Amino acid sequence: MELTEKFLAQIAGWEAMKQARALVQSGAVLSSNWTPPLLRGVAQQGEISYRAGLVIKSSVDIENVCHCRQSRESGTMCAHSIAVGLHFLKPPAEVNSPQQKQNDNSSPKSFPAKPSRRIQREEGGEPAELFVIFPPNLSQALDRGKIMVCFEVKWNRGRTLLNALPLSTAFKFSPADEMLLVRLETISPAEIPAMSLFTSEQLAELLPALSNHPRLTIGKSEALRVLHEPLRLKLRAKLESSGEISLALNKENVSGKIISGASVWIYQQGIFQPLSKSAAEILSAGGSVNLPRNRVPQFLSQDWTALQNSCEVEANFALEDFSLAPQPPEFLLHLAGGLAQLHAQLQCGYGSRIMTMGVTSSDEALWIPDPKNPTRYSTRDLAAEQNALGRLLRSGFSGPDAQGRYQLLGQNAVLNFFAREFPRLQKEWKVTLEERLQHSTTKNLEWVEPQFQVTSSGVQWFDLNVSFASHSGERFSPAEIQRLVLSGQSHTR
């Protein structure tokens, strides 16, 4: 792939490109390197430095490797990685200059990739072994968040710094060493590292490649271990009488240093060991967490099993103690307005809990706790809720607005609603009318209903009479009713 500013603009979009140019102009990009397919560098935003970049395999196969929040959570192209590319292509003073704006649509100028310095490896190469040396004052370095790590290699000519190996010679490394070399080449694509200063976040990125590596030391002699298995912390989980669950870690076996990054690690007694995501979250919260009832069902369904697998859990409850049952909602419809314009607000009730439909609220959880039983929950019937909303929309209502109100415009549409759907809703839902609307409908609307009379007309015979009348006694002929039905009208003056 050819790295050009036009290509970066195509993959980033206008907003990210604008932010990236601002980062370069302000001097926030500290370094950049382009060794196909890897673009790497460091961009700073505020007090945080991001190791950013892109893996560009083709024009449509691009991976953003920045560790910023936007990249981690949404996977979208962030300004940090684009800024690294701009920094490599042009000096900061040239980015976004008037001349550059004029040339944005001109033919792109390509830049050759800088040569890569990589150690050759092949099956029949010279046998070699990697040694990783951490500083003697490792605990203090972890406190400062700056850890100097030295990489050495031993081969038939002795032991030397990793970057002193001849690039013209091919070497053979063990699988553990090979995995470490690949990680180092990702972190430092242009140079072979001999001594590197890592932040805590960068060290958390390196540690997985050091798991169970046989040649790790503190200084030259003290053994260091990086384990793959998460540390099993002791955890106490208690179901309170209120239905809340409290989680507390036993800190007796957590006396070391915490290293946070893409993963969370703990260092104690010469051992680095990962922490599970759930344990790390509890630890970062001070060692204890209290879960309110509205979070308990989600915790039990998504996190409880993982927590039991990664920690030694002591609990006064079991998963099977909890019960879950669906609860049918009661629908409450309030109508306001007049015969030319109608407003509707639909709510669903689950016991004492009333929720306005069409309005998003953080309180409208899927799980509804039973106030009398801490282990019993019911669920909202989302299908019934959606079907209720559908009935309003099919009747011609539009919305909702910010207050969750739906609107029906036009006298013909309003009268159709009162003639067709309104009587059925009165039987199935709790329907209330605003006082002004109640007065208007009572005064101006009358519902015509069929009346049936069956009279005997002898043995094994009877007469059936069907008549149509309003509540005030006004009668309509079957021909009039048939005319209205066939014409599709639901009302007449």
CSV table of C-alpha atoms in Angstrom, one decimal:
chain,number,residue,atom,x,y,z
A,1,MET,CA,0.0,0.0,0.0
A,2,GLU,CA,1.1,3.6,-0.7
A,3,LEU,CA,0.6,5.9,2.2
A,4,THR,CA,-0.8,9.3,1.1
A,5,GLU,CA,-2.7,12.1,2.7
A,6,LYS,CA,-5.6,11.5,0.3
A,7,PHE,CA,-5.8,7.9,1.4
A,8,LEU,CA,-5.8,8.9,5.1
A,9,ALA,CA,-8.7,11.4,4.4
A,10,GLN,CA,-10.7,8.6,2.6
A,11,ILE,CA,-10.5,6.2,5.5
A,12,ALA,CA,-10.8,8.7,8.3
A,13,GLY,CA,-13.6,11.1,7.2
A,14,TRP,CA,-13.7,14.9,7.6
A,15,GLU,CA,-14.1,15.2,11.4
A,16,ALA,CA,-11.2,12.8,12.3
A,17,MET,CA,-9.0,14.4,9.6
A,18,LYS,CA,-9.7,17.9,11.1
A,19,GLN,CA,-8.8,16.7,14.6
A,20,ALA,CA,-5.7,14.9,13.3
A,21,ARG,CA,-4.4,18.0,11.6
A,22,ALA,CA,-4.9,20.0,14.8
A,23,LEU,CA,-2.9,17.4,16.8
A,24,VAL,CA,0.0,17.6,14.3
A,25,GLN,CA,0.0,21.4,14.2
A,26,SER,CA,0.0,21.6,18.0
A,27,GLY,CA,3.1,19.3,18.2
A,28,ALA,CA,1.1,16.5,19.9
A,29,VAL,CA,2.5,13.8,17.7
A,30,LEU,CA,5.8,12.7,19.3
A,31,SER,CA,6.9,10.1,16.8
A,32,SER,CA,5.9,8.3,13.6
A,33,ASN,CA,7.1,5.4,11.4
A,34,TRP,CA,5.7,3.7,8.3
A,35,THR,CA,7.0,0.2,7.7
A,36,PRO,CA,4.4,-1.5,5.5
A,37,PRO,CA,1.9,-2.8,6.5
A,38,LEU,CA,2.4,-1.1,9.9
A,39,LEU,CA,2.1,2.6,10.7
A,40,ARG,CA,3.1,3.3,14.3
A,41,GLY,CA,3.8,6.4,16.5
A,42,VAL,CA,2.9,8.2,19.7
A,43,ALA,CA,0.3,10.9,19.9
A,44,GLN,CA,-0.4,12.9,23.0
A,45,GLN,CA,-3.7,14.4,24.1
A,46,GLY,CA,-3.6,16.4,27.3
A,47,GLU,CA,-1.5,14.5,29.7
A,48,ILE,CA,-2.1,11.1,28.1
A,49,SER,CA,0.2,9.6,25.5
A,50,TYR,CA,-1.4,7.1,23.1
A,51,ARG,CA,0.6,4.5,21.2
A,52,ALA,CA,-1.3,4.8,18.0
A,53,GLY,CA,-1.2,3.6,14.4
A,54,LEU,CA,-2.7,1.4,11.7
A,55,VAL,CA,-2.2,-2.0,10.1
A,56,ILE,CA,-2.9,-1.4,6.4
A,57,LYS,CA,-3.2,-4.7,4.6
A,58,SER,CA,-5.2,-3.3,1.7
A,59,SER,CA,-7.4,-0.3,0.9
A,60,VAL,CA,-10.4,-2.1,2.6
A,61,ASP,CA,-8.5,-4.2,5.2
A,62,ILE,CA,-7.3,-1.7,7.9
A,63,GLU,CA,-7.0,-2.2,11.6
A,64,ASN,CA,-6.7,0.7,14.1
A,65,VAL,CA,-4.3,-0.2,16.8
A,66,CYS,CA,-4.6,2.9,19.0
A,67,HIS,CA,-5.5,2.3,22.6
A,68,CYS,CA,-7.7,5.4,23.1
A,69,ARG,CA,-11.3,4.9,24.3
A,70,GLN,CA,-12.9,5.6,21.0
A,71,SER,CA,-10.8,2.9,19.3
A,72,ARG,CA,-11.3,0.3,22.0
A,73,GLU,CA,-15.1,0.7,22.4
A,74,SER,CA,-16.3,1.4,18.9
A,75,GLY,CA,-13.4,0.3,16.7
A,76,THR,CA,-13.7,3.4,14.6
A,77,MET,CA,-10.8,5.4,13.0
A,78,CYS,CA,-9.5,7.8,15.6
A,79,ALA,CA,-7.7,11.1,15.1
A,80,HIS,CA,-4.6,9.8,17.0
A,81,SER,CA,-3.7,7.2,14.4
A,82,ILE,CA,-4.5,9.5,11.5
A,83,ALA,CA,-2.3,12.2,13.1
A,84,VAL,CA,0.6,9.7,13.2
A,85,GLY,CA,0.2,9.2,9.4
A,86,LEU,CA,0.1,12.9,8.7
A,87,HIS,CA,3.2,13.5,10.9
A,88,PHE,CA,5.1,10.9,8.9
A,89,LEU,CA,4.1,12.3,5.6
A,90,LYS,CA,4.7,16.0,6.3
A,91,PRO,CA,6.3,18.3,8.9
A,92,PRO,CA,3.8,19.8,11.4
A,93,ALA,CA,4.2,23.3,9.8
A,94,GLU,CA,2.9,22.0,6.4
A,95,VAL,CA,-0.2,20.2,7.6
A,96,ASN,CA,-3.4,22.2,7.0
A,97,SER,CA,-1.4,25.1,5.5
A,98,PRO,CA,-3.1,27.3,2.8
A,99,GLN,CA,-1.0,25.7,0.1
A,100,GLN,CA,-2.0,22.2,1.4
A,101,LYS,CA,-5.7,23.1,1.3
A,102,GLN,CA,-5.2,24.2,-2.3
A,103,ASN,CA,-3.5,20.9,-3.2
A,104,ASP,CA,-5.9,18.6,-1.3
A,105,ASN,CA,-7.6,17.5,-4.5
A,106,SER,CA,-4.4,17.3,-6.6
A,107,SER,CA,-2.4,14.2,-7.4
A,108,PRO,CA,-1.1,12.7,-4.1
A,109,LYS,CA,2.6,12.6,-3.4
A,110,SER,CA,3.8,9.3,-2.2
A,111,PHE,CA,6.5,8.7,0.4
A,112,PRO,CA,8.7,5.6,0.4
A,113,ALA,CA,8.6,3.5,3.6
A,114,LYS,CA,11.5,3.7,5.9
A,115,PRO,CA,13.6,0.5,5.9
A,116,SER,CA,12.8,-2.0,8.6
A,117,ARG,CA,15.5,-3.5,10.9
A,118,ARG,CA,14.3,-7.0,11.7
A,119,ILE,CA,16.1,-10.1,12.9
A,120,GLN,CA,16.0,-12.8,10.3
A,121,ARG,CA,14.5,-16.1,11.5
A,122,GLU,CA,14.4,-19.5,9.8
A,123,GLU,CA,14.2,-23.1,10.8
A,124,GLY,CA,17.8,-23.9,10.0
A,125,GLY,CA,19.3,-20.7,11.5
A,126,GLU,CA,21.7,-20.1,14.3
A,127,PRO,CA,20.2,-21.2,17.7
A,128,ALA,CA,19.6,-18.2,20.0
A,129,GLU,CA,17.9,-17.5,23.3
A,130,LEU,CA,16.3,-14.3,24.5
A,131,PHE,CA,16.8,-12.9,28.0
A,132,VAL,CA,14.5,-10.2,29.4
A,133,ILE,CA,15.9,-8.1,32.3
A,134,PHE,CA,13.8,-5.9,34.5
A,135,PRO,CA,15.3,-3.2,36.7
A,136,PRO,CA,16.5,-4.1,40.2
A,137,ASN,CA,14.2,-1.4,41.7
A,138,LEU,CA,11.1,-2.9,39.9
A,139,SER,CA,8.6,-2.1,42.7
A,140,GLN,CA,9.6,1.6,42.7
A,141,ALA,CA,9.6,1.7,38.9
A,142,LEU,CA,6.0,0.3,38.9
A,143,ASP,CA,5.0,3.0,41.4
A,144,ARG,CA,6.4,5.7,39.0
A,145,GLY,CA,4.8,4.1,35.9
A,146,LYS,CA,8.2,4.1,34.1
A,147,ILE,CA,9.8,0.6,33.7
A,148,MET,CA,13.1,0.2,31.9
A,149,VAL,CA,13.3,-3.3,30.3
A,150,CYS,CA,16.5,-4.7,28.7
A,151,PHE,CA,16.5,-7.4,26.0
A,152,GLU,CA,19.6,-9.5,25.5
A,153,VAL,CA,20.3,-12.6,23.3
A,154,LYS,CA,22.7,-15.5,23.7
A,155,TRP,CA,24.1,-17.3,20.7
A,156,ASN,CA,27.3,-19.1,19.7
A,157,ARG,CA,29.3,-15.8,19.9
A,158,GLY,CA,28.3,-15.1,23.5
A,159,ARG,CA,25.6,-12.9,25.1
A,160,THR,CA,24.9,-9.4,23.8
A,161,LEU,CA,22.1,-6.8,23.4
A,162,LEU,CA,19.3,-7.8,21.1
A,163,ASN,CA,20.0,-5.0,18.7
A,164,ALA,CA,23.6,-6.0,18.3
A,165,LEU,CA,22.7,-9.2,16.4
A,166,PRO,CA,23.9,-9.2,12.8
A,167,LEU,CA,21.0,-8.6,10.5
A,168,SER,CA,22.7,-10.7,7.7
A,169,THR,CA,22.5,-13.9,9.8
A,170,ALA,CA,19.4,-16.0,10.2
A,171,PHE,CA,18.5,-17.2,13.7
A,172,LYS,CA,16.3,-19.9,15.2
A,173,PHE,CA,14.3,-19.1,18.4
A,174,SER,CA,12.0,-21.1,20.6
A,175,PRO,CA,8.2,-20.6,20.3
A,176,ALA,CA,8.2,-18.4,23.5
A,177,ASP,CA,11.0,-16.3,22.1
A,178,GLU,CA,9.4,-16.0,18.7
A,179,MET,CA,6.1,-14.8,20.3
A,180,LEU,CA,8.1,-12.2,22.2
A,181,LEU,CA,10.0,-11.0,19.1
A,182,VAL,CA,6.7,-10.6,17.2
A,183,ARG,CA,5.3,-8.4,20.0
A,184,LEU,CA,8.5,-6.3,20.1
A,185,GLU,CA,8.4,-5.8,16.4
A,186,THR,CA,4.8,-4.6,16.7
A,187,ILE,CA,5.7,-2.2,19.5
A,188,SER,CA,8.9,-1.0,17.8
A,189,PRO,CA,8.7,-1.7,14.1
A,190,ALA,CA,11.6,0.5,12.9
A,191,GLU,CA,14.2,-0.4,15.5
A,192,ILE,CA,15.3,-3.6,17.3
A,193,PRO,CA,14.9,-2.7,21.0
A,194,ALA,CA,17.8,-3.2,23.4
A,195,MET,CA,16.6,-1.1,26.3
A,196,SER,CA,13.0,0.3,26.3
A,197,LEU,CA,11.2,2.5,28.7
A,198,PHE,CA,7.6,1.2,29.2
A,199,THR,CA,4.7,3.0,30.8
A,200,SER,CA,2.4,0.9,32.9
A,201,GLU,CA,-0.1,0.7,30.0
A,202,GLN,CA,2.6,-0.4,27.6
A,203,LEU,CA,3.9,-3.0,30.1
A,204,ALA,CA,0.4,-4.4,30.3
A,205,GLU,CA,0.5,-4.8,26.6
A,206,LEU,CA,3.8,-6.6,26.7
A,207,LEU,CA,3.2,-9.0,29.6
A,208,PRO,CA,1.0,-11.5,27.7
A,209,ALA,CA,4.0,-12.2,25.4
A,210,LEU,CA,6.1,-12.9,28.5
A,211,SER,CA,3.7,-15.5,30.0
A,212,ASN,CA,5.7,-18.5,31.2
A,213,HIS,CA,8.9,-17.3,29.5
A,214,PRO,CA,11.8,-19.2,30.9
A,215,ARG,CA,14.4,-16.4,31.0
A,216,LEU,CA,13.0,-13.4,32.9
A,217,THR,CA,15.0,-11.8,35.7
A,218,ILE,CA,15.1,-8.8,38.0
A,219,GLY,CA,18.6,-7.5,37.5
A,220,LYS,CA,20.9,-10.2,36.3
A,221,SER,CA,20.2,-12.9,38.8
A,222,GLU,CA,16.9,-12.6,40.6
A,223,ALA,CA,14.2,-14.8,39.0
A,224,LEU,CA,11.0,-13.2,37.7
A,225,ARG,CA,7.8,-15.1,36.6
A,226,VAL,CA,4.9,-14.0,34.4
A,227,LEU,CA,2.0,-16.4,34.8
A,228,HIS,CA,-0.8,-17.0,32.3
A,229,GLU,CA,-3.5,-18.1,34.8
A,230,PRO,CA,-5.4,-15.3,36.5
A,231,LEU,CA,-4.8,-14.9,40.3
A,232,ARG,CA,-7.7,-16.4,42.2
A,233,LEU,CA,-8.7,-13.9,44.7
A,234,LYS,CA,-10.9,-14.6,47.7
A,235,LEU,CA,-14.4,-13.0,47.3
A,236,ARG,CA,-17.3,-12.8,49.6
A,237,ALA,CA,-20.8,-12.4,48.0
A,238,LYS,CA,-23.7,-11.6,50.3
A,239,LEU,CA,-27.4,-11.3,49.5
A,240,GLU,CA,-28.8,-8.6,51.7
A,241,SER,CA,-32.4,-8.6,53.1
A,242,SER,CA,-33.1,-5.7,50.7
A,243,GLY,CA,-32.3,-7.9,47.7
A,244,GLU,CA,-29.0,-6.1,47.0
A,245,ILE,CA,-25.8,-8.1,46.6
A,246,SER,CA,-22.6,-6.9,48.2
A,247,LEU,CA,-19.2,-8.1,46.8
A,248,ALA,CA,-16.0,-7.8,48.9
A,249,LEU,CA,-12.5,-9.0,48.1
A,250,ASN,CA,-10.3,-10.4,50.7
A,251,LYS,CA,-7.2,-8.2,50.4
A,252,GLU,CA,-4.9,-10.5,52.3
A,253,ASN,CA,-3.6,-12.0,49.1
A,254,VAL,CA,-3.6,-8.6,47.2
A,255,SER,CA,-0.5,-6.8,48.5
A,256,GLY,CA,1.3,-6.0,45.3
A,257,LYS,CA,1.3,-3.4,42.5
A,258,ILE,CA,-1.6,-3.1,40.1
A,259,ILE,CA,-0.7,-2.6,36.4
A,260,SER,CA,-3.6,-1.5,34.3
A,261,GLY,CA,-3.9,-1.3,30.5
A,262,ALA,CA,-5.6,-3.4,27.9
A,263,SER,CA,-5.5,-6.0,30.6
A,264,VAL,CA,-5.0,-5.7,34.4
A,265,TRP,CA,-2.1,-7.4,36.2
A,266,ILE,CA,-0.7,-7.6,39.7
A,267,TYR,CA,2.9,-7.8,40.7
A,268,GLN,CA,3.8,-9.3,44.0
A,269,GLN,CA,6.8,-11.4,45.4
A,270,GLY,CA,8.5,-11.6,42.0
A,271,ILE,CA,5.5,-12.7,40.0
A,272,PHE,CA,3.3,-10.9,37.5
A,273,GLN,CA,-0.2,-12.4,37.2
A,274,PRO,CA,-3.3,-11.3,35.4
A,275,LEU,CA,-6.6,-10.5,37.1
A,276,SER,CA,-10.0,-11.4,35.7
A,277,LYS,CA,-12.1,-8.5,34.4
A,278,SER,CA,-14.6,-8.8,37.2
A,279,ALA,CA,-12.0,-9.0,40.0
A,280,ALA,CA,-10.2,-6.0,38.5
A,281,GLU,CA,-13.3,-3.9,38.5
A,282,ILE,CA,-14.0,-4.7,42.1
A,283,LEU,CA,-10.4,-4.0,43.1
A,284,SER,CA,-10.5,-0.7,41.2
A,285,ALA,CA,-13.6,0.3,43.2
A,286,GLY,CA,-11.7,-0.1,46.4
A,287,GLY,CA,-12.2,-3.8,47.0
A,288,SER,CA,-16.0,-3.8,47.5
A,289,VAL,CA,-19.1,-3.2,45.4
A,290,ASN,CA,-22.7,-3.0,46.3
A,291,LEU,CA,-25.1,-4.0,43.5
A,292,PRO,CA,-28.6,-2.4,43.7
A,293,ARG,CA,-31.6,-4.7,42.9
A,294,ASN,CA,-32.1,-3.4,39.4
A,295,ARG,CA,-28.5,-4.6,38.5
A,296,VAL,CA,-28.7,-8.0,40.2
A,297,PRO,CA,-30.4,-10.0,37.4
A,298,GLN,CA,-27.9,-8.8,34.8
A,299,PHE,CA,-25.0,-9.5,37.1
A,300,LEU,CA,-26.3,-13.1,37.8
A,301,SER,CA,-26.8,-13.8,34.1
A,302,GLN,CA,-23.6,-12.3,32.7
A,303,ASP,CA,-20.9,-12.0,35.4
A,304,TRP,CA,-21.6,-14.5,38.2
A,305,THR,CA,-20.3,-17.6,36.5
A,306,ALA,CA,-17.2,-15.9,35.3
A,307,LEU,CA,-16.6,-14.5,38.8
A,308,GLN,CA,-16.9,-18.0,40.3
A,309,ASN,CA,-14.5,-19.4,37.8
A,310,SER,CA,-11.8,-16.8,38.4
A,311,CYS,CA,-12.2,-16.3,42.2
A,312,GLU,CA,-12.6,-18.3,45.3
A,313,VAL,CA,-16.2,-17.2,46.1
A,314,GLU,CA,-18.0,-17.6,49.4
A,315,ALA,CA,-21.7,-16.8,49.0
A,316,ASN,CA,-24.8,-17.1,51.1
A,317,PHE,CA,-26.9,-17.7,48.0
A,318,ALA,CA,-27.0,-19.9,44.9
A,319,LEU,CA,-28.2,-19.1,41.4
A,320,GLU,CA,-31.1,-21.5,41.7
A,321,ASP,CA,-32.5,-19.5,44.6
A,322,PHE,CA,-33.7,-16.8,42.3
A,323,SER,CA,-36.9,-17.1,40.3
A,324,LEU,CA,-38.0,-15.2,37.2
A,325,ALA,CA,-41.6,-15.0,35.9
A,326,PRO,CA,-43.1,-12.8,33.1
A,327,GLN,CA,-45.7,-10.2,34.2
A,328,PRO,CA,-48.4,-9.0,31.9
A,329,PRO,CA,-48.6,-5.2,31.8
A,330,GLU,CA,-51.7,-3.0,32.3
A,331,PHE,CA,-52.0,-0.3,29.7
A,332,LEU,CA,-53.1,3.2,30.6
A,333,LEU,CA,-54.2,5.5,27.7
A,334,HIS,CA,-54.8,9.2,28.3
A,335,LEU,CA,-56.4,11.2,25.5
A,336,ALA,CA,-56.5,15.0,25.2
A,337,GLY,CA,-57.3,17.6,22.6
A,338,GLY,CA,-60.4,17.9,20.4
A,339,LEU,CA,-62.2,16.4,17.4
A,340,ALA,CA,-59.7,18.1,15.0
A,341,GLN,CA,-56.5,17.1,16.8
A,342,LEU,CA,-56.0,14.4,19.3
A,343,HIS,CA,-53.0,13.8,21.7
A,344,ALA,CA,-52.4,10.4,23.3
A,345,GLN,CA,-50.0,9.3,26.1
A,346,LEU,CA,-49.6,5.5,26.6
A,347,GLN,CA,-48.2,4.1,29.7
A,348,CYS,CA,-47.7,0.5,30.9
A,349,GLY,CA,-48.0,-0.5,34.5
A,350,TYR,CA,-46.3,-3.4,36.3
A,351,GLY,CA,-47.8,-3.3,39.8
A,352,SER,CA,-46.9,0.1,41.3
A,353,ARG,CA,-44.3,0.8,38.6
A,354,ILE,CA,-45.7,3.0,35.8
A,355,MET,CA,-43.6,3.6,32.6
A,356,THR,CA,-44.4,6.1,29.8
A,357,MET,CA,-43.9,4.4,26.5
A,358,GLY,CA,-41.9,6.2,23.9
A,359,VAL,CA,-39.7,7.9,26.5
A,360,THR,CA,-36.3,6.3,27.3
A,361,SER,CA,-35.4,6.3,31.0
A,362,SER,CA,-32.6,4.7,32.9
A,363,ASP,CA,-35.2,3.6,35.5
A,364,GLU,CA,-37.1,1.5,33.0
A,365,ALA,CA,-35.2,-1.8,33.5
A,366,LEU,CA,-36.2,-5.1,32.0
A,367,TRP,CA,-36.2,-6.8,35.4
A,368,ILE,CA,-38.8,-5.9,38.0
A,369,PRO,CA,-37.9,-6.8,41.6
A,370,ASP,CA,-40.6,-8.2,43.9
A,371,PRO,CA,-40.6,-5.8,46.9
A,372,LYS,CA,-41.7,-8.6,49.3
A,373,ASN,CA,-39.2,-11.3,48.1
A,374,PRO,CA,-35.4,-10.5,47.6
A,375,THR,CA,-34.9,-13.5,45.2
A,376,ARG,CA,-38.0,-13.0,43.0
A,377,TYR,CA,-38.1,-11.0,39.9
A,378,SER,CA,-40.5,-10.5,37.0
A,379,THR,CA,-39.8,-9.4,33.5
A,380,ARG,CA,-41.5,-6.8,31.3
A,381,ASP,CA,-43.5,-8.1,28.4
A,382,LEU,CA,-41.7,-6.2,25.6
A,383,ALA,CA,-43.7,-7.9,22.9
A,384,ALA,CA,-47.0,-6.8,24.5
A,385,GLU,CA,-45.7,-3.2,24.8
A,386,GLN,CA,-44.6,-3.0,21.2
A,387,ASN,CA,-48.0,-4.4,20.1
A,388,ALA,CA,-49.8,-1.8,22.1
A,389,LEU,CA,-47.7,1.0,20.5
A,390,GLY,CA,-48.5,-0.6,17.1
A,391,ARG,CA,-52.2,-0.3,17.7
A,392,LEU,CA,-51.8,3.5,18.1
A,393,LEU,CA,-49.6,3.9,15.1
A,394,ARG,CA,-52.0,1.8,12.9
A,395,SER,CA,-54.8,4.1,14.0
A,396,GLY,CA,-52.9,7.0,12.5
A,397,PHE,CA,-51.1,8.4,15.5
A,398,SER,CA,-47.5,9.8,14.9
A,399,GLY,CA,-44.7,10.4,17.4
A,400,PRO,CA,-43.7,10.3,20.1
A,401,ASP,CA,-42.4,13.8,21.1
A,402,ALA,CA,-39.9,14.3,23.9
A,403,GLN,CA,-42.7,13.8,26.5
A,404,GLY,CA,-43.8,10.6,25.0
A,405,ARG,CA,-47.0,12.0,23.4
A,406,TYR,CA,-48.5,10.8,20.1
A,407,GLN,CA,-50.5,13.0,17.8
A,408,LEU,CA,-53.5,12.4,15.5
A,409,LEU,CA,-54.4,15.2,13.1
A,410,GLY,CA,-57.6,15.9,11.1
A,411,GLN,CA,-61.2,15.5,12.0
A,412,ASN,CA,-61.7,12.6,9.7
A,413,ALA,CA,-58.8,10.7,11.3
A,414,VAL,CA,-60.0,11.5,14.8
A,415,LEU,CA,-63.6,10.4,14.1
A,416,ASN,CA,-62.3,7.2,12.5
A,417,PHE,CA,-60.3,6.4,15.7
A,418,PHE,CA,-63.4,7.0,17.9
A,419,ALA,CA,-65.6,4.9,15.7
A,420,ARG,CA,-63.3,1.9,15.2
A,421,GLU,CA,-60.4,1.5,17.8
A,422,PHE,CA,-61.6,3.5,20.7
A,423,PRO,CA,-64.5,1.2,21.8
A,424,ARG,CA,-62.2,-1.8,21.8
A,425,LEU,CA,-59.5,0.0,23.7
A,426,GLN,CA,-62.0,1.0,26.4
A,427,LYS,CA,-62.7,-2.7,27.0
A,428,GLU,CA,-59.0,-3.8,27.0
A,429,TRP,CA,-57.1,-0.8,28.5
A,430,LYS,CA,-57.7,1.8,31.2
A,431,VAL,CA,-58.7,4.8,29.1
A,432,THR,CA,-59.1,8.3,30.4
A,433,LEU,CA,-60.1,11.5,28.6
A,434,GLU,CA,-59.1,15.0,29.4
A,435,GLU,CA,-62.1,17.0,30.8
A,436,ARG,CA,-62.4,19.2,27.8
A,437,LEU,CA,-62.3,16.2,25.4
A,438,GLN,CA,-64.7,14.3,27.6
A,439,HIS,CA,-67.2,17.2,27.3
A,440,SER,CA,-66.7,17.5,23.5
A,441,THR,CA,-67.2,13.8,22.8
A,442,THR,CA,-70.2,13.5,25.1
A,443,LYS,CA,-71.8,16.5,23.4
A,444,ASN,CA,-70.9,15.9,19.7
A,445,LEU,CA,-70.5,12.1,19.3
A,446,GLU,CA,-73.0,9.3,19.4
A,447,TRP,CA,-72.1,5.6,18.8
A,448,VAL,CA,-74.5,3.6,16.6
A,449,GLU,CA,-74.8,0.1,17.8
A,450,PRO,CA,-76.7,-2.9,16.4
A,451,GLN,CA,-79.6,-4.2,18.5
A,452,PHE,CA,-80.9,-7.8,18.0
A,453,GLN,CA,-84.5,-9.0,18.8
A,454,VAL,CA,-85.5,-12.6,18.6
A,455,THR,CA,-89.2,-13.4,18.7
A,456,SER,CA,-91.0,-16.8,18.5
A,457,SER,CA,-93.1,-17.4,15.5
A,458,GLY,CA,-94.3,-20.9,16.1
A,459,VAL,CA,-92.9,-24.4,16.6
A,460,GLN,CA,-89.3,-24.7,15.5
A,461,TRP,CA,-89.3,-21.1,14.0
A,462,PHE,CA,-88.2,-17.7,15.2
A,463,ASP,CA,-87.9,-14.2,13.8
A,464,LEU,CA,-84.6,-12.2,14.0
A,465,ASN,CA,-84.7,-8.4,13.8
A,466,VAL,CA,-81.6,-6.3,13.6
A,467,SER,CA,-81.9,-2.5,14.1
A,468,PHE,CA,-79.4,0.3,14.4
A,469,ALA,CA,-79.8,3.1,16.9
A,470,SER,CA,-77.7,5.7,18.8
A,471,HIS,CA,-77.9,6.2,22.6
A,472,SER,CA,-80.3,9.1,22.1
A,473,GLY,CA,-82.7,6.8,20.3
A,474,GLU,CA,-82.1,8.0,16.7
A,475,ARG,CA,-82.6,5.1,14.4
A,476,PHE,CA,-80.9,4.3,11.1
A,477,SER,CA,-82.0,2.0,8.3
A,478,PRO,CA,-79.9,-1.1,7.3
A,479,ALA,CA,-79.5,0.5,3.9
A,480,GLU,CA,-77.9,3.6,5.4
A,481,ILE,CA,-75.5,1.5,7.5
A,482,GLN,CA,-74.7,-0.7,4.5
A,483,ARG,CA,-73.9,2.5,2.4
A,484,LEU,CA,-71.5,3.7,5.1
A,485,VAL,CA,-69.8,0.3,5.4
A,486,LEU,CA,-69.3,-0.1,1.6
A,487,SER,CA,-68.0,3.5,1.2
A,488,GLY,CA,-65.4,2.9,4.0
A,489,GLN,CA,-66.9,5.7,6.1
A,490,SER,CA,-67.1,5.3,9.9
A,491,HIS,CA,-69.0,8.4,10.7
A,492,THR,CA,-71.9,10.6,9.4
A,493,ARG,CA,-73.4,13.9,10.5
